[in-house]
JSON list of C-alpha atoms in Angstrom, two decimals:
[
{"chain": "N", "resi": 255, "resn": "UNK", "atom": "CA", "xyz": [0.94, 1.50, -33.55]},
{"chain": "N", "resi": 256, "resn": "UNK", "atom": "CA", "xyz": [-1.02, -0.46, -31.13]},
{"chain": "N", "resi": 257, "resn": "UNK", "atom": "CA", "xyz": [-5.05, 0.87, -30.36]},
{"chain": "N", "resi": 258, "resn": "UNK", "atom": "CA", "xyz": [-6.18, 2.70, -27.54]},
{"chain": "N", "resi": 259, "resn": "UNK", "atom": "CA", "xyz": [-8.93, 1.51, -25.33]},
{"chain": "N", "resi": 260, "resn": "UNK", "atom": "CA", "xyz": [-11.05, 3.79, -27.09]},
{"chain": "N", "resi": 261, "resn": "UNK", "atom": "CA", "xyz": [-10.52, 2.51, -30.36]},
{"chain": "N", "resi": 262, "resn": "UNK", "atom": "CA", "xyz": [-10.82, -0.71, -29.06]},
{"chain": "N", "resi": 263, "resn": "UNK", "atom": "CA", "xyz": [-13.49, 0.12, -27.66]},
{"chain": "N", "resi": 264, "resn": "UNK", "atom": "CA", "xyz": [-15.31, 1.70, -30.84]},
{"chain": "N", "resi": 265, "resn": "UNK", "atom": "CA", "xyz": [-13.99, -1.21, -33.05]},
{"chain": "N", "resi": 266, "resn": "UNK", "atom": "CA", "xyz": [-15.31, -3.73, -30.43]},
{"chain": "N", "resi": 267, "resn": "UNK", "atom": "CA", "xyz": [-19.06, -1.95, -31.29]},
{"chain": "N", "resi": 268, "resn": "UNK", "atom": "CA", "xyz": [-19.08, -2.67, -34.54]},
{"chain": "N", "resi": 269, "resn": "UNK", "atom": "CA", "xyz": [-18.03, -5.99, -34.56]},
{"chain": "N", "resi": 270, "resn": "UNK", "atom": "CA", "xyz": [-21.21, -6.45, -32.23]},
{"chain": "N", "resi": 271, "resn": "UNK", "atom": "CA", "xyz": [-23.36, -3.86, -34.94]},
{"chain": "N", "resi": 272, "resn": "UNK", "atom": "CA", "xyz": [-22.18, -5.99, -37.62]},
{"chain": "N", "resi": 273, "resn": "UNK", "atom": "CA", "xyz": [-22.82, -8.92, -36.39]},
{"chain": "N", "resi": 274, "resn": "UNK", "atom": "CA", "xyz": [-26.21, -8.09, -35.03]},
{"chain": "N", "resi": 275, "resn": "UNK", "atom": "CA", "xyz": [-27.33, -8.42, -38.86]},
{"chain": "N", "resi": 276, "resn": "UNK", "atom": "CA", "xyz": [-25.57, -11.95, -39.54]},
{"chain": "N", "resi": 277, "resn": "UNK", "atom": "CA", "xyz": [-24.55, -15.21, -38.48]},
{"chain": "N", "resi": 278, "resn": "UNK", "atom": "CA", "xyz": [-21.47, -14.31, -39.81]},
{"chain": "N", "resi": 279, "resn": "UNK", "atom": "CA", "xyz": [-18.71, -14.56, -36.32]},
{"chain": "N", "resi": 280, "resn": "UNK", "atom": "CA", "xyz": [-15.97, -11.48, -37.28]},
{"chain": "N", "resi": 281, "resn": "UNK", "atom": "CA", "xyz": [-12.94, -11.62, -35.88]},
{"chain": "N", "resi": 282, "resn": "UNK", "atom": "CA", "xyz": [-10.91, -8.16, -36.04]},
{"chain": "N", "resi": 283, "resn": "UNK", "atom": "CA", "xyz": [-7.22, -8.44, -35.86]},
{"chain": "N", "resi": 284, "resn": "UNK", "atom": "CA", "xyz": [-5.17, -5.09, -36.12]},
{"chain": "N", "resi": 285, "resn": "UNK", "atom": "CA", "xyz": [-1.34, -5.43, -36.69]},
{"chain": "N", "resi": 286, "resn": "UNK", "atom": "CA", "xyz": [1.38, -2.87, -36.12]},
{"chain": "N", "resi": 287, "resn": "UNK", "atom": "CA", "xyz": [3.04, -5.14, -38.89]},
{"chain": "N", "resi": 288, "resn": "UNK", "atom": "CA", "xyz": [2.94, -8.70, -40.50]},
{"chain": "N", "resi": 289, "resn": "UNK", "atom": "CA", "xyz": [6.96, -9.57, -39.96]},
{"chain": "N", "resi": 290, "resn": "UNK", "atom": "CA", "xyz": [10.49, -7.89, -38.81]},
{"chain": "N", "resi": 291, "resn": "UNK", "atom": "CA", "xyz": [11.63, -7.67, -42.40]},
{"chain": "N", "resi": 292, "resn": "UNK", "atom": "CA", "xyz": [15.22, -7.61, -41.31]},
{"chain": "N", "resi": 293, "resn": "UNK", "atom": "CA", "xyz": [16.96, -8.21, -44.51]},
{"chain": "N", "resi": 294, "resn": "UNK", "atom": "CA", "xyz": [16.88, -4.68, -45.85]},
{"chain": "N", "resi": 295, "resn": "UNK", "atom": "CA", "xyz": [18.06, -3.23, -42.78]},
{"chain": "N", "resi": 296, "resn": "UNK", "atom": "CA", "xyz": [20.90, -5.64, -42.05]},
{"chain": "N", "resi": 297, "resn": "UNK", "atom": "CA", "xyz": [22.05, -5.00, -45.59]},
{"chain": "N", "resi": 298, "resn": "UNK", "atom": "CA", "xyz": [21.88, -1.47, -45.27]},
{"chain": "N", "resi": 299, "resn": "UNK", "atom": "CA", "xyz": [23.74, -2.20, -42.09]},
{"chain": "N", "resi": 300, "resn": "UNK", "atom": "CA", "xyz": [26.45, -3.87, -43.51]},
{"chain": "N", "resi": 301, "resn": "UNK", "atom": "CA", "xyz": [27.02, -1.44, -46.51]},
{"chain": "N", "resi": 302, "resn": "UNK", "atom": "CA", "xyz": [27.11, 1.07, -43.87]},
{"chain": "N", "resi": 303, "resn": "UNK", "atom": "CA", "xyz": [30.15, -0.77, -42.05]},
{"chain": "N", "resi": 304, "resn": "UNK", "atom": "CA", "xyz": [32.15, -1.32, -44.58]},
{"chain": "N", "resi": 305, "resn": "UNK", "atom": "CA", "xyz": [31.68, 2.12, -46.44]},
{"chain": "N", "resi": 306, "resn": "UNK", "atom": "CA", "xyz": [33.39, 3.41, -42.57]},
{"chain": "N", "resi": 307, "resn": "UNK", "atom": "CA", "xyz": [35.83, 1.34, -42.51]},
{"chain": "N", "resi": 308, "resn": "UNK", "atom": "CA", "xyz": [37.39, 1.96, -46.27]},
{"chain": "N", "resi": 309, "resn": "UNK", "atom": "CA", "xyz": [37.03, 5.46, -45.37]},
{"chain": "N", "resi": 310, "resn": "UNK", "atom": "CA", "xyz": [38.55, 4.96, -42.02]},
{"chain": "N", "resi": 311, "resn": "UNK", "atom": "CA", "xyz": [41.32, 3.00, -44.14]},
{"chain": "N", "resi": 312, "resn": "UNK", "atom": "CA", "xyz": [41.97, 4.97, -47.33]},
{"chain": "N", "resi": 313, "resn": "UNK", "atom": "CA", "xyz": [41.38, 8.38, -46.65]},
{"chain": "N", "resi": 314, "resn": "UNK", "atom": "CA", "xyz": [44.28, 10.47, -45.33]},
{"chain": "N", "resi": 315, "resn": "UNK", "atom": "CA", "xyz": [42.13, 13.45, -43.48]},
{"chain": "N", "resi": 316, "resn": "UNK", "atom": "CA", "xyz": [41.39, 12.95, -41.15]},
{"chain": "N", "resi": 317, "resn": "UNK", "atom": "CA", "xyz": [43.02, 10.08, -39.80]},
{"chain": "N", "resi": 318, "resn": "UNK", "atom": "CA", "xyz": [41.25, 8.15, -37.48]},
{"chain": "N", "resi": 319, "resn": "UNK", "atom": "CA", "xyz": [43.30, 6.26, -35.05]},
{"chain": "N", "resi": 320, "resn": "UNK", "atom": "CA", "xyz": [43.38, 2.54, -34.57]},
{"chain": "N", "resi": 321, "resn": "UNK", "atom": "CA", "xyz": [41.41, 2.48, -31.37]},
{"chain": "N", "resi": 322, "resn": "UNK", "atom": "CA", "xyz": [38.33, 4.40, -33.00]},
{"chain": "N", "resi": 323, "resn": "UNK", "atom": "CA", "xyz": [38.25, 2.18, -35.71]},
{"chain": "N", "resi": 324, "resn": "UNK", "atom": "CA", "xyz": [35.89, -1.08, -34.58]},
{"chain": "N", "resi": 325, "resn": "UNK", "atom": "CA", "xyz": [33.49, 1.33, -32.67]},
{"chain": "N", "resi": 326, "resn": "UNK", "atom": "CA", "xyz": [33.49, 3.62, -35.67]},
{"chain": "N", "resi": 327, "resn": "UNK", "atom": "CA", "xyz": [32.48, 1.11, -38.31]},
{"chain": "N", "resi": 328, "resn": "UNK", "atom": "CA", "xyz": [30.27, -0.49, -35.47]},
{"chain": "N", "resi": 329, "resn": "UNK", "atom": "CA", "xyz": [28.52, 2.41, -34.99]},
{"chain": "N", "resi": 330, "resn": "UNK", "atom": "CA", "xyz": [27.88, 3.28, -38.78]},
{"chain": "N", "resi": 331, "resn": "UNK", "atom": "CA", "xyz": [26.61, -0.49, -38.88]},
{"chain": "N", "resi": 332, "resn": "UNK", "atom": "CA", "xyz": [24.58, -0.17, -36.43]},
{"chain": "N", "resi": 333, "resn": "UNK", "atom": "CA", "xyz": [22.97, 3.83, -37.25]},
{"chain": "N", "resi": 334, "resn": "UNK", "atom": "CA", "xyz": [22.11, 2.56, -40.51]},
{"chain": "N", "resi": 335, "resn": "UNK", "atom": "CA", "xyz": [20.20, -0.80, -39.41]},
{"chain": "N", "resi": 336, "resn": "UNK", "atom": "CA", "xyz": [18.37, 1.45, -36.82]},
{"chain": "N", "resi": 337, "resn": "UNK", "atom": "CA", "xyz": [17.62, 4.07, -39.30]},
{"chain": "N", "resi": 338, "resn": "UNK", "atom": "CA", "xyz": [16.13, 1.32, -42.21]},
{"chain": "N", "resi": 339, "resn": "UNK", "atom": "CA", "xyz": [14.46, -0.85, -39.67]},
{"chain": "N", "resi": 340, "resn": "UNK", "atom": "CA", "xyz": [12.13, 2.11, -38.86]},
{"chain": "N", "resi": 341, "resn": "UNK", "atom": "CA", "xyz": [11.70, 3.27, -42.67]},
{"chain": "N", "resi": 342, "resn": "UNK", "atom": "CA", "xyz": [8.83, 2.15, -44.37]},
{"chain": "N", "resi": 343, "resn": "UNK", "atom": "CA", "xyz": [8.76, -1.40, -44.99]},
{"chain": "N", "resi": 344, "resn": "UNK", "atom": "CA", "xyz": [7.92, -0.94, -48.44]},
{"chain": "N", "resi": 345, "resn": "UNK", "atom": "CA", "xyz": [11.55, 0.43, -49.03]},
{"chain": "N", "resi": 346, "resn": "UNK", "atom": "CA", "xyz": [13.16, -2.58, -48.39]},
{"chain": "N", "resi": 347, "resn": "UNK", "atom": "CA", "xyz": [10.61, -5.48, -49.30]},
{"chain": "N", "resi": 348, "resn": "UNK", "atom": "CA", "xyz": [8.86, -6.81, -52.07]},
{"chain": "N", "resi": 349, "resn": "UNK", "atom": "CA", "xyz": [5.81, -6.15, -52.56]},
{"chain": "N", "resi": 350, "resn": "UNK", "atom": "CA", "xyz": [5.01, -10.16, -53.23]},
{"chain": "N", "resi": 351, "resn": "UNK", "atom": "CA", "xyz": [7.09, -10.74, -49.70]},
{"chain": "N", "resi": 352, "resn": "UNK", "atom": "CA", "xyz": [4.66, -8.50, -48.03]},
{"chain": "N", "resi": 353, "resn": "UNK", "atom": "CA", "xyz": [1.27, -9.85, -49.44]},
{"chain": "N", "resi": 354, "resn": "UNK", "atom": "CA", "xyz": [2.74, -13.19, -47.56]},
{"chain": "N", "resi": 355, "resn": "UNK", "atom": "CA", "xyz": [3.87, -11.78, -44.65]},
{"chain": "N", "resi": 356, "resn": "UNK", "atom": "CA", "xyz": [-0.13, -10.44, -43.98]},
{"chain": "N", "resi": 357, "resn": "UNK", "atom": "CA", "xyz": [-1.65, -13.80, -45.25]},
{"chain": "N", "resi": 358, "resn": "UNK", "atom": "CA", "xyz": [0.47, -15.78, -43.48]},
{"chain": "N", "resi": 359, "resn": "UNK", "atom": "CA", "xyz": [0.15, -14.07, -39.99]},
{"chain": "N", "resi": 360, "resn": "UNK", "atom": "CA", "xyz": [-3.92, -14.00, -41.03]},
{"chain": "N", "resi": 361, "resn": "UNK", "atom": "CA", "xyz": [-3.87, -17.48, -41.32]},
{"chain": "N", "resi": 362, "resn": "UNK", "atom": "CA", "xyz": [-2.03, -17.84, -37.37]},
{"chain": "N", "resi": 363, "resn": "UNK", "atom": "CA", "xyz": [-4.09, -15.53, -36.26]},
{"chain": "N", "resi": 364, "resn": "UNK", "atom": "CA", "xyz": [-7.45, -17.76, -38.03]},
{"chain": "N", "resi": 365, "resn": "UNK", "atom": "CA", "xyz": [-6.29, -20.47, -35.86]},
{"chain": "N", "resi": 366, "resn": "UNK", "atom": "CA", "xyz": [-5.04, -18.73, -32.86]},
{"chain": "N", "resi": 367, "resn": "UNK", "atom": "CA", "xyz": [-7.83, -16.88, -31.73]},
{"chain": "N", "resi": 368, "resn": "UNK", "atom": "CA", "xyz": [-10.20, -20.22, -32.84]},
{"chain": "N", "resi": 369, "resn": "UNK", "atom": "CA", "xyz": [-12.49, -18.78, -35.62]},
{"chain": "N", "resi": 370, "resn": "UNK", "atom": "CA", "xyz": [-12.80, -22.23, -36.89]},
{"chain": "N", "resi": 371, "resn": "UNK", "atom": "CA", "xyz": [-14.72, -23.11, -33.66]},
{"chain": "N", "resi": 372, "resn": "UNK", "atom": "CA", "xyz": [-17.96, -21.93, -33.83]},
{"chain": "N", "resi": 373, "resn": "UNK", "atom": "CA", "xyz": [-20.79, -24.00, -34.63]},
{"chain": "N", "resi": 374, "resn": "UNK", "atom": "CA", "xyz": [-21.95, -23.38, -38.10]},
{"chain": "N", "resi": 375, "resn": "UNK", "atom": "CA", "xyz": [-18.84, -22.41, -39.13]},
{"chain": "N", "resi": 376, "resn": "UNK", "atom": "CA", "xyz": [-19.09, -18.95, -39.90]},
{"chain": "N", "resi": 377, "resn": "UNK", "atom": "CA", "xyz": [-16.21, -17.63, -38.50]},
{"chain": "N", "resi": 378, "resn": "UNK", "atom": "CA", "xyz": [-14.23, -15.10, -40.51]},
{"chain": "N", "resi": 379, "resn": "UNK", "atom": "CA", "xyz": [-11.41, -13.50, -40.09]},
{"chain": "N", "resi": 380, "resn": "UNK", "atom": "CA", "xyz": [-10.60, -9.57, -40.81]},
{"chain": "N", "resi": 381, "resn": "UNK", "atom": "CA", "xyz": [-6.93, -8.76, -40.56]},
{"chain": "N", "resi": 382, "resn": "UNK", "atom": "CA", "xyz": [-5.04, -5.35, -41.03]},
{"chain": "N", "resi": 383, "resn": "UNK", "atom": "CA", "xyz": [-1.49, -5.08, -41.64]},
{"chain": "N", "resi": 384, "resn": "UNK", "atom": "CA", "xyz": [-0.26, -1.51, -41.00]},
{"chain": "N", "resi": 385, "resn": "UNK", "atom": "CA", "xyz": [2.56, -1.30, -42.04]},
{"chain": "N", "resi": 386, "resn": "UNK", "atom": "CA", "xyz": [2.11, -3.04, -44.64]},
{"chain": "N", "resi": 387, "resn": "UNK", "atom": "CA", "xyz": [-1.16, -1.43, -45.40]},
{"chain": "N", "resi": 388, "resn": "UNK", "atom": "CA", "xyz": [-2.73, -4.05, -46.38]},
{"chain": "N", "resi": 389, "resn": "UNK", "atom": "CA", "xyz": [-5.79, -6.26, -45.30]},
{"chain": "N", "resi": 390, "resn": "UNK", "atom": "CA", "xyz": [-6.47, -9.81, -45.46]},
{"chain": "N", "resi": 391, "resn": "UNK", "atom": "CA", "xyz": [-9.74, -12.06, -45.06]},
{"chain": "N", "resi": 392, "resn": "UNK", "atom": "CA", "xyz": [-9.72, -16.14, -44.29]},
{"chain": "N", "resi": 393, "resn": "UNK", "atom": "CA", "xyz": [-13.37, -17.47, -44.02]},
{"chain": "N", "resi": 394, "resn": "UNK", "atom": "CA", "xyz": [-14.27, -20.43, -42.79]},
{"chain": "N", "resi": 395, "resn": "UNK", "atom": "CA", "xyz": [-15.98, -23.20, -44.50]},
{"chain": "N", "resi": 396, "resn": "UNK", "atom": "CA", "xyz": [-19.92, -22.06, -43.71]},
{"chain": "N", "resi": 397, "resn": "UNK", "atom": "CA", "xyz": [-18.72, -18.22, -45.35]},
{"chain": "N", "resi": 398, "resn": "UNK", "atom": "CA", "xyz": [-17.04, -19.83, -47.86]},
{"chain": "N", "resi": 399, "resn": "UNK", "atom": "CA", "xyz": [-20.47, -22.39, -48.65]},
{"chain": "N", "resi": 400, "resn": "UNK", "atom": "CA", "xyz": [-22.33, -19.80, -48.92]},
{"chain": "N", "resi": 401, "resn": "UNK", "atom": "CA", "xyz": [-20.73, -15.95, -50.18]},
{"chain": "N", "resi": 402, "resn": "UNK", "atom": "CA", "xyz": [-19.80, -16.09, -53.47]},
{"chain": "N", "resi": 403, "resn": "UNK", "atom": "CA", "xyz": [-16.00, -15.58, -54.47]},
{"chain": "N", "resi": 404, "resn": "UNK", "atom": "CA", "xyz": [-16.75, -12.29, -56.42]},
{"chain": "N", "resi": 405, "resn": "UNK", "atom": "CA", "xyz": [-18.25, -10.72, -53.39]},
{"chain": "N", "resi": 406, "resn": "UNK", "atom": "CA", "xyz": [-15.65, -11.87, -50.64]},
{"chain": "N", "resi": 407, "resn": "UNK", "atom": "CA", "xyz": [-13.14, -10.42, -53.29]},
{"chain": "N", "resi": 408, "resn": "UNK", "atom": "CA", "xyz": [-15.51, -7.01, -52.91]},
{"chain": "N", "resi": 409, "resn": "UNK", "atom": "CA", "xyz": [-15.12, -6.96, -49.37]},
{"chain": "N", "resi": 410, "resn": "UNK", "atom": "CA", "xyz": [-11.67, -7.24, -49.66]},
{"chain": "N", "resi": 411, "resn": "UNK", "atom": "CA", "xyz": [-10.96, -4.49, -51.65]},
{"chain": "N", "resi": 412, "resn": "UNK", "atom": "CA", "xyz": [-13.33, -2.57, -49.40]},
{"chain": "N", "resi": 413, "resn": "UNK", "atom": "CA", "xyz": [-10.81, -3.54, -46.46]},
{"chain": "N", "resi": 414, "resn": "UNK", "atom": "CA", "xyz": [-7.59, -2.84, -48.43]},
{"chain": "N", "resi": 415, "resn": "UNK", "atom": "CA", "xyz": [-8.63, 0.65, -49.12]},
{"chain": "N", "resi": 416, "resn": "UNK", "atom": "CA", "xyz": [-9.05, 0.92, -45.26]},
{"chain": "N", "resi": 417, "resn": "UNK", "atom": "CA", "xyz": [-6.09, -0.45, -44.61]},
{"chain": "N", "resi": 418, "resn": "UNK", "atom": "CA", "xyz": [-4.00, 2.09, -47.15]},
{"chain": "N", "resi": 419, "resn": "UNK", "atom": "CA", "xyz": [-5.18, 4.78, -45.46]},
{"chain": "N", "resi": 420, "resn": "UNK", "atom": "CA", "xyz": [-5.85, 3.27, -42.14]},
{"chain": "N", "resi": 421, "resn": "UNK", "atom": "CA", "xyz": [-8.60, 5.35, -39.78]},
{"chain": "N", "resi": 422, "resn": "UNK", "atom": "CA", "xyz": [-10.17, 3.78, -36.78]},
{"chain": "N", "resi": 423, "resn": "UNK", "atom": "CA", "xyz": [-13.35, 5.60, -37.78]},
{"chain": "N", "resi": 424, "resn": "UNK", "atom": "CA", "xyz": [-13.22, 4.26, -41.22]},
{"chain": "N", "resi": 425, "resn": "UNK", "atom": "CA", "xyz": [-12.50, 0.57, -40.28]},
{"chain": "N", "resi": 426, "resn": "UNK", "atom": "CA", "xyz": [-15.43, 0.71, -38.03]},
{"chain": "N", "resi": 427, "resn": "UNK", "atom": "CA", "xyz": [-17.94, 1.57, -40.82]},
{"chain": "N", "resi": 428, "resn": "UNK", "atom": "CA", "xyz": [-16.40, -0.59, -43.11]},
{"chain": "N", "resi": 429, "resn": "UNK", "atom": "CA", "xyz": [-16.97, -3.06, -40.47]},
{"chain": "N", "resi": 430, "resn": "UNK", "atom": "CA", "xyz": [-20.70, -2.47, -39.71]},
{"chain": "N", "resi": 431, "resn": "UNK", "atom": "CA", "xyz": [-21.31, -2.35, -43.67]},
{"chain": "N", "resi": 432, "resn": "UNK", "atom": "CA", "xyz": [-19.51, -5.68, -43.89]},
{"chain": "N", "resi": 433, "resn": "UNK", "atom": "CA", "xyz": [-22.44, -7.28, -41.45]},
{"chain": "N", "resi": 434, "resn": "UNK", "atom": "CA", "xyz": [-24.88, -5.72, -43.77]},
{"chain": "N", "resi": 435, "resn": "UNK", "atom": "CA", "xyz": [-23.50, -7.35, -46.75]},
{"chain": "N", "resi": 436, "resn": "UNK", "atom": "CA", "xyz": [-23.10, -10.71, -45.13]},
{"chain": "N", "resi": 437, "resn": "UNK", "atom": "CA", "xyz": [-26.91, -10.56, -43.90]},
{"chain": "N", "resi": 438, "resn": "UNK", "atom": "CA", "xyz": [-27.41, -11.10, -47.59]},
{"chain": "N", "resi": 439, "resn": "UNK", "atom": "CA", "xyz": [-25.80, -14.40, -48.16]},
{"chain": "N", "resi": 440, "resn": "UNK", "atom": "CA", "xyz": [-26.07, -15.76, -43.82]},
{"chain": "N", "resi": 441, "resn": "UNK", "atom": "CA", "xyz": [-28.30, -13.60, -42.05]},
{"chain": "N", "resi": 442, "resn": "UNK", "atom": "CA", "xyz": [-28.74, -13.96, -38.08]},
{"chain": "N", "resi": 443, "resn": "UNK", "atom": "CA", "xyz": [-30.95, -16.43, -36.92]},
{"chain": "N", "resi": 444, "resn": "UNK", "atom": "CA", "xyz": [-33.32, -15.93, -33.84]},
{"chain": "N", "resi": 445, "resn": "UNK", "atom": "CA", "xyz": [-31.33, -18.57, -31.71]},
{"chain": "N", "resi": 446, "resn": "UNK", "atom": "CA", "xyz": [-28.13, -17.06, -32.91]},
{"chain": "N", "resi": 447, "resn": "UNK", "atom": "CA", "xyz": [-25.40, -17.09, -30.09]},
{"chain": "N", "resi": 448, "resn": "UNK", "atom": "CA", "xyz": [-22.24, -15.24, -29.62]},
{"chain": "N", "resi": 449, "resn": "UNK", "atom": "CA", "xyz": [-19.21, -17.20, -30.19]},
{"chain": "N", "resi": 450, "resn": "UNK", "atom": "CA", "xyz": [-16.63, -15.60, -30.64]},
{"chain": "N", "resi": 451, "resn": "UNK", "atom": "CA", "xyz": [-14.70, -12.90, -28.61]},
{"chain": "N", "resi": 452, "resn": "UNK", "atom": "CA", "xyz": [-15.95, -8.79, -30.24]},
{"chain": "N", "resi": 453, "resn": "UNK", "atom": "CA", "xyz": [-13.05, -7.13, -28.96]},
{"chain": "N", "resi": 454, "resn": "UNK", "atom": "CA", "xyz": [-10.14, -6.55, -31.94]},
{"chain": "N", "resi": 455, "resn": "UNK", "atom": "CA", "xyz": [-6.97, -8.46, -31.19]},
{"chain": "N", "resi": 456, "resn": "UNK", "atom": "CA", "xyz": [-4.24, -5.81, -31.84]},
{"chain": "N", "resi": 457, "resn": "UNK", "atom": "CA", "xyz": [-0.90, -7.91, -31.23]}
]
């Protein structure tokens, strides 16, 4: 799923709401997913090819002449990967692999889009996963000085519950509550300055 320009458009407001209330730099990242996840699928795959061909082999009706044989199990192969690599990804991954997968491509995307570079280091992160439904957070050092671990876990879990049940609308709030809460702990100064990019990243 990538965003419209509305949504982006929408989201893009309330990272500038949010962050009209806090030193606090968000960065929104929206993900159609974390990884491929192309194990399950090739296995499937596989299964799928050679299920074909012992029936192709061992079955007397019908018979299935020689010719048909390599496109046959190819094709089986080859539904089946197609078929699995669209499921859910929760049908054919852990759910351990996939809490990696969306920390790991939060962390790229941390240093990617340079939310380490502002200059009280405030940047943070927000990431959603899709398809993974999950959501991730990675602070910098100035969030990390000065929210306590408790509440970043509470924001968190505020995201996550977004992110199961993923609405534009509802990520949007979430996101203008967010700069509320952090005005507690870093609230916006009277030089502050705009650092970092508002619009989500969504690739």
């Amino acid at each position: 799923m990538a965003l419209t320009q509305a949504q982006s458009e929408r989201l893009t407001r309330a990272v500038a709401a949010a962050e009209a209330k806090t030193s606090v730099e968000l960065v929104l990242t929206v993900l159609p997913r974390a990884q491929g996840y192309l194990t399950g699928p090739t296995t499937l795959g596989a299964v799928a090819a050679f299920v074909a061909l012992g029936l192709a082999l061992f079955l007397e009706e019908p018979e299935v002449e020689p010719a048909l044989l390599v496109p046959l199990v190819g094709l089986s192969g080859m539904a089946a990967f197609a078929l699995a690599a669209v499921a859910p990804v929760a049908w054919f991954s852990r759910a351990k692999d996939r809490q990696a997968a969306v920390e790991a491509a939060a962390h790229a995307a941390f240093s990617k889009q340079g939310v380490y570079r502002t200059s009280g280091r405030t940047g943070l992160l927000v990431l959603l996963s899709l398809a993974e439904r999950q959501a991730c957070l990675v602070p910098d050092v100035g969030v990390l000085a000065a929210v306590p671990a408790e509440v970043r876990d509470e924001w968190l879990a505020r995201l996550s519950a977004v992110a199961a049940r993923f609405d534009v609308e509802a990520l949007a709030a979430e996101v203008e509550q967010l700069g509320e809460r952090a005005s507690v702990y870093l609230p916006r100064s009277v030089d502050d300055v705009d650092e970092l990019p508002n619009a989500p990243e969504a690739a």
